[in-house]
Amino acid sequence: MATVNLLEYLRSRTQVDIDTYDIEASKEIGPFQDATGNQFEIQAEIVKPNRSAVLKRSLELATTIHPQFATITLEELAVEVAGIELALEVIQTVHGNVHVMINPSYSYNTEAIVANAQRFHLICQIIDPGFDKSRLVTKVPATWEGMKAAHQLKRSGIKTLATTLFSMEQAILAGEAGCISISPFLHELKTETYEGYKDTNPILGVCVQAQQFYRQNSLPTRLKACVALNLDELIMLAGVDALTISPKFLRLLAATERSREEVESMSLFARTANATEAVNYPSYIDSESQYRVHFAASEGGKAQFKTAQAIALFCDAQTAAELYVKSQLEDSSYTPINL
Ligand SMILES: O=C(CO)[C@@H](O)[C@H](O)[C@H](O)[C@H](O)COP(=O)(O)O
């Protein structure tokens, strides 16, 4: 029986990206095409003793440039700077792009999301004027307001990824808005943050449908599925454009051999390879009311609930990161640096 290493097998079918700003993990298991992080990752990295230099740099820079960005608090700016600092570090271990998520508390505010994405680019420019900003992708929640912001940002050349995405309706809107990619969350984010919590309606099928929709409509948007809960789900998604995988699962994949025949038979994409019949979907980009009605009913009402839940959890992580930064700012004095 021919066996195959699961990480090698996945890499032969799908782009494999790493879901962390932990540069050591990325170096150890890489190389990867893209890297991604989020508010949980920022929070986890800035408290690590071996990341004290990143935190110090972020606090000093935020203190220095705050007058330029005075519409937001110093701690919010410091978390943004830390996110960009971490992204610029981890990008050295990947070939392609790095992703940074906007402050999730702006998820329902188009103007604030646009300003946040523009700020990321300005901060990037300040930290490393030579950095190729086309490699920075801003992660925007897949809300109506978020996708309106993504549409505007595309016109100004800022790349976006639609995150916290749980339905075909959001996938269609993100494609029409010009997001370069989407991150379907296979399971509710709460499954990652609350031990024992289960999502009874994982959305592996939405990944297959969305990828077919983009291909059939010649939309360049690519999928980057995330929040898989076991190896079988990852194997079932072999053939999706990309998978965003945590270091824990990357290590497990790298350490596991399975029968080639068995894993090949599991791919949902292989099964639908010949299903070329086009399905008609409505256009949403100019139809807010229709979008909202369809999204509210999507997946039996669960997609809307899951999106709101994920945003709320990311907001908690944002608040925790800001509180930590605030405590650090209070504990030591950070003097402005010369730029
Ligand atoms: O946001 C994206 C992709 O857009 C991902 O980083 C996504 O948030 C993560 O897969 C989830 O937060 C789960 O992360 P983890 O607990 O597996 O590290």
Coordinates of C-alpha atoms and ligand atoms in Angstrom, one line a residue:
M1 CA 0.0 0.0 0.0
A2 CA 1.6 3.3 -1.1
T3 CA 1.6 5.9 1.7
V4 CA 2.0 9.6 1.5
N5 CA 3.1 12.3 4.0
L6 CA 0.0 14.4 4.6
L7 CA 1.8 17.8 4.5
E8 CA 3.5 16.9 1.2
Y9 CA 0.2 15.6 -0.2
L10 CA -1.7 18.8 0.7
R11 CA 1.1 20.9 -0.7
S12 CA 0.8 19.0 -4.0
R13 CA -2.9 20.0 -4.3
T14 CA -3.3 23.3 -2.4
Q15 CA -1.3 26.3 -1.3
V16 CA -0.4 25.9 2.3
D17 CA -0.2 29.0 4.4
I18 CA 0.7 29.4 8.1
D19 CA -1.7 30.8 10.6
T20 CA 0.6 32.6 13.0
Y21 CA 2.9 35.5 13.6
D22 CA 5.2 33.2 15.5
I23 CA 8.4 33.5 13.4
E24 CA 10.1 30.6 15.1
A25 CA 7.2 28.2 14.2
S26 CA 7.2 29.6 10.6
K27 CA 10.9 29.0 10.2
E28 CA 10.7 25.5 11.7
I29 CA 7.9 24.1 9.5
G30 CA 8.2 26.4 6.5
P31 CA 8.7 27.7 3.9
F32 CA 5.1 28.9 3.2
Q33 CA 3.6 31.0 0.6
D34 CA 1.6 33.4 2.8
A35 CA 1.3 34.0 6.5
T36 CA -1.6 35.4 8.5
G37 CA -2.4 36.6 11.9
N38 CA -5.2 38.2 13.9
Q39 CA -5.9 39.9 17.2
F40 CA -5.4 36.7 19.1
E41 CA -2.0 36.3 17.5
I42 CA -0.9 39.9 18.2
Q43 CA -2.0 39.4 21.9
A44 CA -0.2 36.1 22.2
E45 CA 3.1 37.4 20.6
I46 CA 3.4 40.7 22.5
V47 CA 3.3 39.1 25.9
K48 CA 6.1 36.6 25.1
P49 CA 9.4 37.5 26.9
N50 CA 11.3 36.8 23.7
R51 CA 9.2 39.3 21.9
S52 CA 10.0 42.2 24.2
A53 CA 12.0 44.0 21.6
V54 CA 9.0 44.0 19.2
L55 CA 6.8 45.4 21.9
K56 CA 9.3 48.0 22.9
R57 CA 9.8 49.2 19.3
S58 CA 6.0 49.3 18.8
L59 CA 5.4 51.4 22.0
E60 CA 8.2 53.8 21.1
L61 CA 7.0 54.2 17.5
A62 CA 3.4 54.6 18.5
T63 CA 4.4 57.3 21.1
T64 CA 6.3 59.1 18.3
I65 CA 3.7 59.0 15.6
H66 CA 0.6 59.4 17.7
P67 CA 0.2 63.1 16.9
Q68 CA -0.1 62.1 13.2
F69 CA -2.9 59.6 14.1
A70 CA -4.6 61.5 16.9
T71 CA -8.1 60.2 16.0
I72 CA -7.3 56.9 17.7
T73 CA -6.0 56.2 21.2
L74 CA -2.3 55.6 21.8
E75 CA -3.0 52.0 22.9
E76 CA -5.0 51.3 19.7
L77 CA -2.2 52.7 17.6
A78 CA 0.4 50.7 19.5
V79 CA -1.6 47.5 18.8
E80 CA -1.7 48.4 15.1
V81 CA 2.0 49.1 15.1
A82 CA 2.7 45.8 16.8
G83 CA 0.6 44.0 14.2
I84 CA 2.6 45.6 11.4
E85 CA 5.9 44.9 13.2
L86 CA 5.0 41.2 13.6
A87 CA 3.8 41.0 10.0
L88 CA 7.0 42.5 8.7
E89 CA 9.0 40.0 10.7
V90 CA 7.1 36.9 9.7
I91 CA 7.0 37.9 6.0
Q92 CA 10.7 37.2 6.0
T93 CA 9.9 33.5 6.3
V94 CA 7.3 33.3 3.5
H95 CA 7.4 33.8 -0.3
G96 CA 4.2 35.7 -0.7
N97 CA 1.9 38.0 1.3
V98 CA 1.3 38.7 4.9
H99 CA -2.1 39.5 6.3
V100 CA -3.1 41.9 9.1
M101 CA -6.6 42.3 10.4
I102 CA -8.2 45.7 11.0
N103 CA -9.5 46.6 14.4
P104 CA -12.6 44.3 14.6
S105 CA -14.5 46.9 16.5
Y106 CA -14.8 48.8 13.2
S107 CA -16.5 45.8 11.5
Y108 CA -19.7 47.7 10.9
N109 CA -18.2 51.0 9.9
T110 CA -17.0 51.4 6.3
E111 CA -15.2 54.7 6.8
A112 CA -13.3 53.5 9.9
I113 CA -12.2 50.4 8.0
V114 CA -10.9 52.4 5.1
A115 CA -9.0 54.7 7.4
N116 CA -7.6 51.7 9.3
A117 CA -6.3 50.0 6.1
Q118 CA -4.8 53.3 5.0
R119 CA -3.1 53.7 8.4
F120 CA -1.6 50.2 8.1
H121 CA 0.0 51.3 4.8
L122 CA 1.3 54.5 6.4
I123 CA 2.7 52.7 9.4
C124 CA 4.4 50.2 7.1
Q125 CA 5.9 53.0 5.1
I126 CA 7.3 54.6 8.3
I127 CA 8.7 51.3 9.6
D128 CA 10.2 50.1 6.4
P129 CA 10.0 52.6 3.5
G130 CA 11.5 50.0 1.2
F131 CA 8.9 47.3 1.9
D132 CA 6.8 46.3 -1.1
K133 CA 3.3 47.2 0.2
S134 CA 1.6 45.0 -2.5
R135 CA 2.6 42.1 -0.2
L136 CA 0.5 43.5 2.7
V137 CA -3.1 42.3 2.6
T138 CA -5.6 43.9 5.0
K139 CA -8.1 41.5 6.5
V140 CA -11.6 42.9 6.6
P141 CA -14.6 41.2 8.3
A142 CA -17.1 40.0 5.7
T143 CA -19.9 42.3 6.8
W144 CA -21.8 44.6 4.4
E145 CA -19.9 47.6 5.6
G146 CA -16.6 45.6 5.4
M147 CA -17.2 44.7 1.8
K148 CA -18.1 48.3 0.9
A149 CA -14.8 49.3 2.4
A150 CA -12.9 46.5 0.5
H151 CA -14.5 47.8 -2.7
Q152 CA -13.2 51.4 -2.0
L153 CA -9.8 50.1 -1.0
K154 CA -9.4 48.1 -4.2
R155 CA -9.8 51.3 -6.1
S156 CA -6.9 52.8 -4.2
G157 CA -4.8 49.8 -4.7
I158 CA -5.0 48.3 -1.2
K159 CA -5.5 44.5 -1.2
T160 CA -8.1 43.0 1.1
L161 CA -9.1 39.5 2.3
A162 CA -12.6 38.9 3.6
T163 CA -12.4 37.2 6.9
T164 CA -15.0 35.9 9.4
L165 CA -16.8 34.4 6.3
F166 CA -19.4 31.7 6.8
S167 CA -21.7 31.7 3.7
M168 CA -22.0 31.8 -0.1
E169 CA -23.7 35.2 0.2
Q170 CA -20.6 36.7 1.8
A171 CA -18.4 34.9 -0.7
I172 CA -20.3 36.4 -3.7
L173 CA -20.2 39.9 -2.1
A174 CA -16.5 39.6 -1.4
G175 CA -15.8 38.5 -5.0
E176 CA -17.8 41.4 -6.4
A177 CA -16.1 43.8 -4.0
G178 CA -12.7 42.9 -5.4
C179 CA -11.2 41.1 -2.3
I180 CA -8.2 39.2 -3.5
S181 CA -9.1 36.3 -1.2
I182 CA -11.6 35.1 1.3
S183 CA -11.2 33.1 4.5
P184 CA -14.1 30.7 5.0
F185 CA -14.1 29.7 8.6
L186 CA -14.9 26.0 8.5
H187 CA -16.2 26.1 12.1
E188 CA -17.4 28.8 14.4
L189 CA -14.5 30.7 16.0
K190 CA -15.9 29.8 19.4
T191 CA -14.8 26.1 18.8
E192 CA -11.2 27.5 19.0
T193 CA -11.7 29.6 22.1
Y194 CA -14.0 27.5 24.3
E195 CA -12.9 24.0 24.9
G196 CA -15.7 21.5 24.3
Y197 CA -17.8 23.9 22.2
K198 CA -19.0 22.3 18.9
D199 CA -20.2 23.7 15.6
T200 CA -22.8 21.3 14.2
N201 CA -22.8 22.9 10.8
P202 CA -19.2 23.2 9.4
I203 CA -19.1 24.8 6.0
L204 CA -16.8 22.6 3.9
G205 CA -19.4 22.5 1.2
V206 CA -19.4 26.4 1.0
C207 CA -15.7 26.2 0.1
V208 CA -16.4 24.0 -2.9
Q209 CA -19.3 26.1 -4.0
A210 CA -17.5 29.4 -3.6
Q211 CA -14.4 28.2 -5.6
Q212 CA -16.7 27.0 -8.4
F213 CA -18.5 30.3 -8.4
Y214 CA -15.3 32.3 -8.7
R215 CA -14.0 30.1 -11.5
Q216 CA -17.3 30.1 -13.4
N217 CA -17.6 33.8 -13.2
S218 CA -13.9 34.5 -13.9
L219 CA -13.4 36.3 -10.6
P220 CA -9.8 36.3 -9.4
T221 CA -10.7 36.0 -5.7
R222 CA -9.1 33.0 -4.2
L223 CA -10.1 30.9 -1.2
K224 CA -8.0 30.5 2.0
A225 CA -10.0 28.2 4.2
C226 CA -9.2 28.2 7.9
V227 CA -10.4 26.9 11.3
A228 CA -10.2 23.2 10.5
L229 CA -10.6 21.0 13.6
N230 CA -8.9 17.8 12.5
L231 CA -6.7 16.3 9.8
D232 CA -9.6 14.7 7.9
E233 CA -11.1 18.1 7.2
L234 CA -7.8 19.4 5.8
I235 CA -7.5 16.3 3.6
M236 CA -11.1 16.7 2.4
L237 CA -10.2 20.2 1.3
A238 CA -7.2 19.2 -0.8
G239 CA -7.8 21.1 -4.1
V240 CA -9.0 24.3 -2.5
D241 CA -6.9 27.3 -3.6
A242 CA -5.2 27.6 -0.2
L243 CA -5.5 26.4 3.4
T244 CA -4.5 28.6 6.4
I245 CA -3.2 26.2 9.0
S246 CA -2.1 26.6 12.6
P247 CA 1.4 25.4 13.6
K248 CA -0.1 22.7 15.7
F249 CA -1.9 21.1 12.6
L250 CA 1.1 21.8 10.3
R251 CA 3.3 19.8 12.7
L252 CA 0.7 17.0 12.9
L253 CA 0.4 16.8 9.1
A254 CA 4.2 16.7 8.7
A255 CA 4.3 13.8 11.1
T256 CA 1.5 11.7 9.6
E257 CA 1.6 9.2 6.8
R258 CA -1.6 7.7 5.3
S259 CA -2.6 5.6 2.4
R260 CA -2.5 7.6 -0.8
E261 CA -5.6 5.9 -2.2
E262 CA -7.5 6.7 1.0
V263 CA -6.6 10.4 1.1
E264 CA -7.2 10.9 -2.6
S265 CA -10.7 9.5 -2.3
M266 CA -11.5 12.0 0.5
S267 CA -11.1 15.2 -1.5
L268 CA -14.4 17.1 -1.9
F269 CA -12.8 19.0 -4.8
A270 CA -11.9 15.8 -6.8
R271 CA -15.5 14.7 -6.5
T272 CA -16.8 18.0 -8.0
A273 CA -14.1 18.4 -10.6
N274 CA -16.5 17.4 -13.4
A275 CA -19.5 19.3 -12.0
T276 CA -19.2 22.2 -14.4
E277 CA -22.9 23.1 -14.6
A278 CA -23.0 26.8 -13.7
V279 CA -25.3 27.8 -10.8
N280 CA -27.0 31.1 -11.0
Y281 CA -26.4 33.4 -8.0
P282 CA -27.7 37.0 -7.6
S283 CA -25.4 39.9 -7.7
Y284 CA -25.3 41.8 -4.3
I285 CA -22.8 44.6 -4.7
D286 CA -25.5 47.2 -5.5
S287 CA -28.3 45.6 -3.6
E288 CA -27.9 46.0 0.1
S289 CA -31.4 45.1 1.0
Q290 CA -31.4 41.9 -1.0
Y291 CA -28.0 41.0 0.4
R292 CA -29.1 41.5 4.0
V293 CA -32.3 39.5 3.6
H294 CA -30.4 36.6 1.9
F295 CA -27.5 36.6 4.4
A296 CA -29.9 36.7 7.4
A297 CA -31.5 33.4 6.1
S298 CA -28.2 31.8 5.0
E299 CA -27.3 28.4 6.5
G300 CA -30.6 28.5 8.4
G301 CA -29.7 31.8 10.0
K302 CA -26.4 30.4 11.3
A303 CA -24.0 32.3 9.1
Q304 CA -25.1 35.7 10.4
F305 CA -24.9 34.5 14.0
K306 CA -21.4 32.9 13.4
T307 CA -20.1 36.1 11.8
A308 CA -21.3 38.3 14.7
Q309 CA -19.9 35.8 17.2
A310 CA -16.4 35.7 15.5
I311 CA -16.3 39.5 15.4
A312 CA -17.2 39.7 19.1
L313 CA -14.4 37.2 20.0
F314 CA -11.9 39.2 17.9
C315 CA -13.1 42.4 19.7
D316 CA -12.3 40.7 23.0
A317 CA -8.8 39.9 21.8
Q318 CA -8.3 43.5 20.6
T319 CA -9.4 44.8 24.0
A320 CA -7.1 42.4 25.8
A321 CA -4.2 43.5 23.6
E322 CA -5.0 47.2 24.1
L323 CA -5.2 46.7 27.9
Y324 CA -1.8 45.0 28.0
V325 CA -0.2 47.7 25.9
K326 CA -1.8 50.3 28.2
S327 CA -0.3 48.7 31.2
Q328 CA 3.1 48.6 29.6
L329 CA 2.8 52.3 28.6
E330 CA 2.0 53.1 32.2
D331 CA 4.8 51.0 33.7
S332 CA 7.6 52.5 31.7
S333 CA 8.1 55.8 29.9
Y334 CA 8.5 55.6 26.2
T335 CA 10.2 58.6 24.7
P336 CA 9.6 59.6 21.1
I337 CA 12.3 58.3 18.7
N338 CA 13.9 60.2 15.8
L339 CA 12.5 58.9 12.6
Ligands
LIG1 O1 -8.5 35.2 10.4 C1 -8.0 34.3 9.9 C2 -8.1 34.1 8.4 O2 -8.7 35.2 7.8 C3 -7.4 33.2 10.7 O3 -6.2 33.8 11.3 C4 -8.4 32.8 11.7 O4 -8.7 33.9 12.5 C5 -7.8 31.7 12.6 O5 -7.7 30.5 11.8 C6 -8.6 31.4 13.8 O6 -8.6 32.5 14.6 C7 -8.1 30.2 14.6 O7 -6.8 30.4 14.9 P1 -6.0 29.3 15.7 O8 -6.7 29.3 17.1 O9 -6.1 28.1 15.0 O10 -4.6 29.9 15.8

